[in-house]
């Protein structure tokens, strides 16, 4: 008892001292790019951390508690280029706060309840180009001290309380201003005096965004003779009459890009008639976009008459019965129809149209011929269209076509050989079903074609003359198809200019010795995800220019000793990972070659043995010549051993998948992870995963590599084995997307249970929960353990709002960055594309 009392007396003062330490000493900032980019988000900081080096160029301090910014607060970071102070509870910004930041180009103050902003708050920012002050309680541009920022190009003051559109006189001192975002304010009326500064000193490159302001009136003549680069008016009007009045108030405006309409989640007007665009006849417009408008009442014959002289017109999510009435004398050169609702394919007759984009539209399935004699660029992807007798100049009414995209459609029957389309340079059929491609040389006339994609078109290539005529082709993608007898034949004879070839996932078992003999300019060759049994380097000997060769995910056991010297001299990147190497004495020379060529072989440390059994899953680099010495194998069997095997067998049967995870932990536990996170979700939520999670994480900065079952699981392997081997073993973290569908899915619950075992083995908090929708507690209690975990742990909740998305992605990226080893890849992108808080449009 005395010893315990003394221990308590010693611990109490120590705990008191620890409790007084500031949070910043415990949670260091994440170093995104060494000595350059730092993320200090949500660290409960009350001051600028001291551990940031003077060389820092990008600093994210968002979601902290800075509250007060005094003079020369950031003078310790003279090289700073991007500073994010979003939602730091800042109320006071004193004079000279940013003094010394001569290189700062981007400053983000989003979401701070600023009460006092000194007139000299932004002094010293001689290079500032972008200022974001969204949700900062700003009530007037007159009170915003930015008149001296002559280098400013973008000013975002959206989501504030600005009632007047009056542009202060100091705008004449901002000659470089290109974008002014005033969306989601309180502006109701716009008068001539408000834009007087634009009449006195025109800002020719200025773009204005007034979306989500409750506009009631625009004084006629206000914009007369004013030139703007862009103007956006979306979800501004409470009635069709108000919209017509305001459009008429724009009379005399000369504008490059005008956007009208509404937002998907901000619909105010139910129906439209053909007269609502009549006021546009008094404007000079170069490019026009209209978005998210419901069905039009009556005939839409004269709807676009006032836009006959526009060069570029874009229709986004518009409900129109047809566009049959478009006049031939319209001067449109570029027409986009995206995610619109049509009753039938528009039979256009526009003599001046050069570019036509018709994608992701609904309500049509059959392609209809049109007459566009000047057309050069045609994009028809993702429409679920069927084509019969494709393709010739009569289908599109032009012989000038250079770009044709028919990807992600339904059945396309090739009934002609592109007669009249000899100028085509780009042709894309990927993920559409092609028929009759083996009937004749369908590409015979396309001697100017440079890019061809027939990936995943459900074809088996039988006809050896399939690519005859493609003498100028530089890129050929044909992944996901098949060949007769699983043999790649000599079908590239005329493709002497080819530089990129993709024949991955074609089930290839053999390659003809003459397959690549006519490709001297080939630089990139993808042979991955096939069934090749050996690395036949003689095949690649004629490829003098080859730099990149991918033979991963095959069944390669070794290469013949005499062939190892036949690889092209320019080859600098060779991927042989995920093959079935035989680490036996018969292939001793090949195994030694692997060790000698570590600089050439990508991921050589991940090349593992498949046989013999005693070396299975061991690194190829660990093979030693001494293993070739014969040794005696002594097998002893006893009753105790048999009993032990029986007991283990029973346990393995009961806890098979958990033991499978434990067995593989020795293999993967100490190595680098292939993926940043394995995503567990219901197939019913796949649209959200593809369109939101994958897009924002894999295409963001920094990018994260996700493991997804539909893309990354190995075909032919059991689902459970894929989940464990490809999902858990190769991922740093696990993302669990919880929804009603998730709870009702036995597979999802199985993956979640394995994830708990994975987390226990890894000894770290590696599971990130995302609640995709609000769940009923009665449903959630069906999974007791999941209910307890969500009750005790912090989880992310998806909210499809501007602020909700902003907070969600930042918190998720922070969670994924924790423990992530830095990679030099993407350094340039991370420096030039910082995370910025902007207003969603």
Coordinates of C-alpha atoms in Angstrom, one line a residue, residues 408-697:
X408 CA -20.0 4.0 -73.3
X409 CA -23.0 3.3 -75.6
X410 CA -24.9 0.1 -76.3
X411 CA -24.5 -1.9 -79.6
X412 CA -22.6 -0.4 -82.5
X413 CA -22.7 -2.4 -85.7
X414 CA -19.9 -1.5 -88.1
X415 CA -21.6 -1.7 -91.4
X416 CA -19.3 0.5 -93.5
X417 CA -15.6 1.4 -93.5
X418 CA -15.9 5.1 -92.6
X419 CA -16.3 6.3 -96.1
X420 CA -16.2 10.0 -96.3
X421 CA -14.6 10.3 -92.9
X422 CA -11.0 10.0 -94.0
X423 CA -9.9 13.0 -92.0
X424 CA -10.6 11.3 -88.6
X425 CA -7.7 11.6 -86.2
X426 CA -9.4 10.4 -82.9
X427 CA -11.8 7.5 -82.6
X428 CA -13.1 6.1 -79.3
X429 CA -15.4 3.0 -78.9
X430 CA -14.4 1.9 -75.4
X431 CA -17.1 0.1 -73.3
X432 CA -19.5 -0.1 -76.2
X433 CA -20.4 -3.4 -77.8
X434 CA -18.9 -3.6 -81.3
X435 CA -20.3 -6.0 -83.9
X436 CA -19.0 -7.1 -87.4
X437 CA -15.5 -5.7 -86.7
X438 CA -14.0 -8.9 -88.1
X439 CA -16.0 -9.0 -91.2
X440 CA -13.7 -6.8 -93.3
X441 CA -11.0 -4.1 -92.9
X442 CA -13.3 -1.5 -91.3
X443 CA -10.5 1.0 -90.7
X444 CA -9.1 0.8 -94.2
X445 CA -9.8 4.4 -95.2
X446 CA -8.6 6.0 -91.9
X447 CA -5.0 6.8 -92.9
X448 CA -5.0 9.9 -90.8
X449 CA -6.2 8.3 -87.6
X450 CA -3.8 8.8 -84.7
X451 CA -5.8 7.6 -81.7
X452 CA -8.0 4.4 -81.5
X453 CA -9.6 3.0 -78.4
X454 CA -11.6 -0.3 -78.7
X455 CA -11.1 -1.4 -75.1
X456 CA -13.8 -3.5 -73.5
X457 CA -15.9 -3.7 -76.6
X458 CA -16.7 -7.5 -76.2
X459 CA -14.9 -8.5 -79.4
X460 CA -12.8 -11.6 -80.2
X461 CA -10.2 -10.6 -82.8
X462 CA -10.1 -13.3 -85.5
X463 CA -9.4 -11.2 -88.7
X464 CA -5.7 -10.5 -89.1
X465 CA -6.4 -7.5 -91.3
X466 CA -8.4 -5.7 -88.7
X467 CA -6.0 -2.7 -88.5
X468 CA -5.1 -2.5 -92.2
X469 CA -4.9 1.1 -93.3
X470 CA -4.0 2.7 -90.0
X471 CA -0.6 3.9 -91.2
X472 CA -0.6 7.1 -89.0
X473 CA -1.9 5.5 -85.8
X474 CA 0.1 6.4 -82.7
X475 CA -2.1 5.2 -79.8
X476 CA -4.0 1.9 -79.8
X477 CA -6.0 0.7 -76.8
X478 CA -7.7 -2.7 -77.0
X479 CA -7.7 -3.9 -73.3
X480 CA -10.4 -6.2 -72.1
X481 CA -11.0 -8.1 -75.4
X482 CA -9.9 -11.5 -76.5
X483 CA -8.1 -13.3 -79.3
X484 CA -8.7 -16.5 -81.1
X485 CA -6.9 -19.4 -79.2
X486 CA -5.7 -16.7 -76.7
X487 CA -2.8 -16.0 -79.1
X488 CA -1.7 -12.5 -80.0
X489 CA -1.1 -12.8 -83.8
X490 CA 0.8 -10.6 -86.2
X491 CA -1.9 -7.9 -86.7
X492 CA 0.2 -4.7 -86.4
X493 CA 2.0 -4.9 -89.7
X494 CA 1.0 -1.4 -90.9
X495 CA 1.2 0.4 -87.6
X496 CA 4.8 1.6 -88.0
X497 CA 4.1 4.9 -86.2
X498 CA 2.5 3.3 -83.1
X499 CA 4.0 4.6 -79.8
X500 CA 1.5 3.3 -77.2
X501 CA -0.1 -0.1 -77.2
X502 CA -2.4 -1.6 -74.6
X503 CA -3.4 -5.3 -74.8
X504 CA -3.9 -5.8 -71.1
X505 CA -6.7 -8.1 -69.8
X506 CA -7.0 -9.9 -73.1
X507 CA -6.6 -13.5 -71.6
X508 CA -3.4 -13.9 -73.7
X509 CA -1.4 -17.1 -73.2
X510 CA 0.9 -16.8 -76.1
X511 CA 2.3 -14.1 -78.4
X512 CA 3.4 -14.7 -82.0
X513 CA 7.1 -14.3 -82.6
X514 CA 6.3 -11.7 -85.3
X515 CA 3.7 -9.8 -83.4
X516 CA 5.9 -6.7 -82.7
X517 CA 8.4 -6.9 -85.6
X518 CA 6.9 -3.8 -87.4
X519 CA 6.7 -1.5 -84.4
X520 CA 10.1 0.3 -84.3
X521 CA 8.6 3.5 -82.7
X522 CA 6.7 1.8 -79.9
X523 CA 7.5 3.4 -76.5
X524 CA 4.9 2.0 -74.1
X525 CA 3.6 -1.6 -74.1
X526 CA 1.0 -2.9 -71.6
X527 CA 0.8 -6.7 -71.4
X528 CA -0.5 -6.9 -67.8
X529 CA -3.3 -9.0 -66.5
X530 CA -2.9 -11.8 -69.0
X531 CA -1.9 -15.5 -68.7
X532 CA 1.6 -15.4 -70.1
X533 CA 3.8 -18.2 -68.7
X534 CA 7.3 -16.9 -69.4
X535 CA 9.1 -13.7 -70.1
X536 CA 10.0 -14.2 -73.8
X537 CA 12.4 -11.3 -74.3
X538 CA 13.0 -12.2 -77.9
X539 CA 9.5 -10.8 -78.6
X540 CA 10.6 -7.3 -77.6
X541 CA 13.9 -7.3 -79.3
X542 CA 12.6 -5.4 -82.4
X543 CA 11.1 -2.6 -80.2
X544 CA 14.1 -0.3 -80.4
X545 CA 12.3 2.7 -78.9
X546 CA 10.5 0.8 -76.1
X547 CA 10.9 2.6 -72.7
X548 CA 8.0 1.1 -70.6
X549 CA 7.0 -2.5 -70.5
X550 CA 4.3 -3.8 -68.1
X551 CA 4.0 -7.6 -67.7
X552 CA 2.6 -7.6 -64.2
X553 CA -0.3 -9.9 -63.2
X554 CA 0.6 -12.8 -65.5
X555 CA 1.7 -16.3 -64.7
X556 CA 5.4 -15.8 -65.6
X557 CA 7.7 -18.4 -64.0
X558 CA 11.0 -17.3 -65.4
X559 CA 12.9 -16.4 -68.6
X560 CA 15.3 -18.5 -70.7
X561 CA 18.9 -17.8 -69.8
X562 CA 20.0 -17.0 -73.4
X563 CA 17.2 -14.5 -73.9
X564 CA 17.9 -12.2 -71.0
X565 CA 20.2 -10.0 -73.1
X566 CA 17.5 -9.3 -75.7
X567 CA 15.6 -6.6 -74.0
X568 CA 15.6 -3.2 -75.8
X569 CA 18.4 -0.9 -74.8
X570 CA 16.1 2.1 -74.2
X571 CA 14.0 0.2 -71.7
X572 CA 13.9 2.0 -68.4
X573 CA 10.8 0.7 -66.7
X574 CA 9.9 -3.0 -66.5
X575 CA 7.1 -4.3 -64.2
X576 CA 7.1 -8.1 -63.4
X577 CA 5.2 -8.0 -60.1
X578 CA 2.3 -10.3 -59.3
X579 CA 3.6 -13.2 -61.3
X580 CA 4.2 -16.9 -60.3
X581 CA 8.0 -17.2 -60.2
X582 CA 9.6 -20.6 -59.7
X583 CA 12.5 -20.1 -57.3
X584 CA 14.3 -23.3 -58.2
X585 CA 17.8 -24.1 -59.3
X586 CA 16.7 -24.6 -62.8
X587 CA 16.1 -20.8 -63.0
X588 CA 19.1 -19.8 -61.0
X589 CA 20.5 -17.4 -63.7
X590 CA 17.1 -15.7 -64.1
X591 CA 16.8 -15.2 -60.3
X592 CA 20.3 -13.7 -60.2
X593 CA 19.4 -11.4 -63.2
X594 CA 16.5 -10.1 -61.1
X595 CA 18.9 -9.1 -58.4
X596 CA 21.2 -7.4 -60.9
X597 CA 18.4 -5.4 -62.5
X598 CA 16.8 -3.8 -59.5
X599 CA 17.0 -0.3 -61.1
X600 CA 15.2 -1.5 -64.2
X601 CA 12.5 -3.6 -62.4
X602 CA 9.7 -1.7 -60.8
X603 CA 8.8 -3.1 -57.4
X604 CA 11.5 -5.8 -57.5
X605 CA 11.1 -6.1 -53.7
X606 CA 7.5 -7.2 -54.2
X607 CA 8.3 -10.0 -56.6
X608 CA 7.6 -13.2 -54.7
X609 CA 8.1 -16.9 -55.3
X610 CA 5.1 -19.2 -56.1
X611 CA 7.1 -22.5 -55.9
X612 CA 8.6 -24.6 -54.4
X613 CA 6.1 -24.7 -51.5
X614 CA 8.8 -24.1 -48.9
X615 CA 9.6 -20.7 -50.5
X616 CA 6.0 -19.8 -51.4
X617 CA 5.4 -16.0 -50.9
X618 CA 9.0 -15.4 -50.1
X619 CA 10.7 -12.4 -51.9
X620 CA 12.6 -13.4 -55.1
X621 CA 15.4 -11.3 -53.9
X622 CA 15.8 -13.5 -50.9
X623 CA 16.8 -16.5 -53.1
X624 CA 20.3 -17.7 -52.4
X625 CA 22.5 -20.1 -54.4
X626 CA 22.9 -22.1 -51.3
X627 CA 19.3 -23.2 -51.6
X628 CA 20.3 -25.3 -54.6
X629 CA 22.2 -27.7 -52.4
X630 CA 20.4 -30.9 -51.8
X631 CA 19.2 -31.5 -48.3
X632 CA 17.5 -34.4 -46.6
X633 CA 13.9 -34.0 -45.5
X634 CA 13.0 -35.9 -42.3
X635 CA 9.3 -36.4 -41.7
X636 CA 8.2 -37.6 -38.3
X637 CA 4.6 -38.4 -37.4
X638 CA 3.3 -38.9 -33.9
X639 CA 0.0 -39.2 -32.2
X640 CA 0.6 -35.8 -30.5
X641 CA 1.2 -34.2 -33.8
X642 CA -1.8 -35.8 -35.3
X643 CA -4.0 -34.6 -32.4
X644 CA -2.5 -31.1 -32.7
X645 CA -3.3 -31.1 -36.4
X646 CA -6.9 -32.1 -35.7
X647 CA -7.4 -29.4 -33.1
X648 CA -5.9 -26.8 -35.5
X649 CA -8.1 -28.1 -38.3
X650 CA -11.2 -27.6 -36.2
X651 CA -10.1 -24.0 -35.3
X652 CA -9.2 -23.2 -38.8
X653 CA -12.6 -24.4 -40.0
X654 CA -14.4 -22.2 -37.5
X655 CA -12.2 -19.2 -37.8
X656 CA -10.9 -19.7 -41.4
X657 CA -11.0 -16.1 -42.7
X658 CA -9.7 -14.6 -39.4
X659 CA -6.8 -17.0 -39.5
X660 CA -6.3 -16.3 -43.2
X661 CA -5.9 -12.7 -42.3
X662 CA -3.5 -13.5 -39.4
X663 CA -1.5 -15.9 -41.7
X664 CA -0.9 -13.2 -44.2
X665 CA 0.0 -10.5 -41.7
X666 CA 3.6 -11.7 -41.6
X667 CA 3.9 -11.2 -45.3
X668 CA 2.4 -7.7 -45.5
X669 CA 2.6 -6.3 -42.0
X670 CA 6.1 -4.8 -42.4
X671 CA 6.0 -3.8 -46.1
X672 CA 4.8 -0.7 -47.7
X673 CA 1.1 -0.5 -48.5
X674 CA -0.1 -0.5 -52.1
X675 CA -3.2 1.4 -51.3
X676 CA -4.0 4.2 -48.9
X677 CA -7.4 2.7 -48.0
X678 CA -9.6 -0.3 -48.7
X679 CA -13.3 0.8 -49.2
X680 CA -16.0 -1.4 -47.7
X681 CA -19.5 -0.5 -49.1
X682 CA -22.7 -1.9 -50.3
X683 CA -23.1 -2.3 -54.1
X684 CA -26.3 -0.2 -53.8
X685 CA -24.0 2.8 -52.8
X686 CA -21.6 2.3 -55.6
X687 CA -22.7 5.5 -57.5
X688 CA -21.7 7.6 -54.5
X689 CA -18.4 5.8 -54.1
X690 CA -17.5 6.2 -57.8
X691 CA -18.7 9.8 -58.3
X692 CA -17.8 11.3 -54.9
X693 CA -15.3 9.3 -53.0
X694 CA -13.1 8.1 -55.8
X695 CA -13.2 11.3 -57.8
X696 CA -12.3 13.6 -54.8
X697 CA -9.6 11.4 -53.3

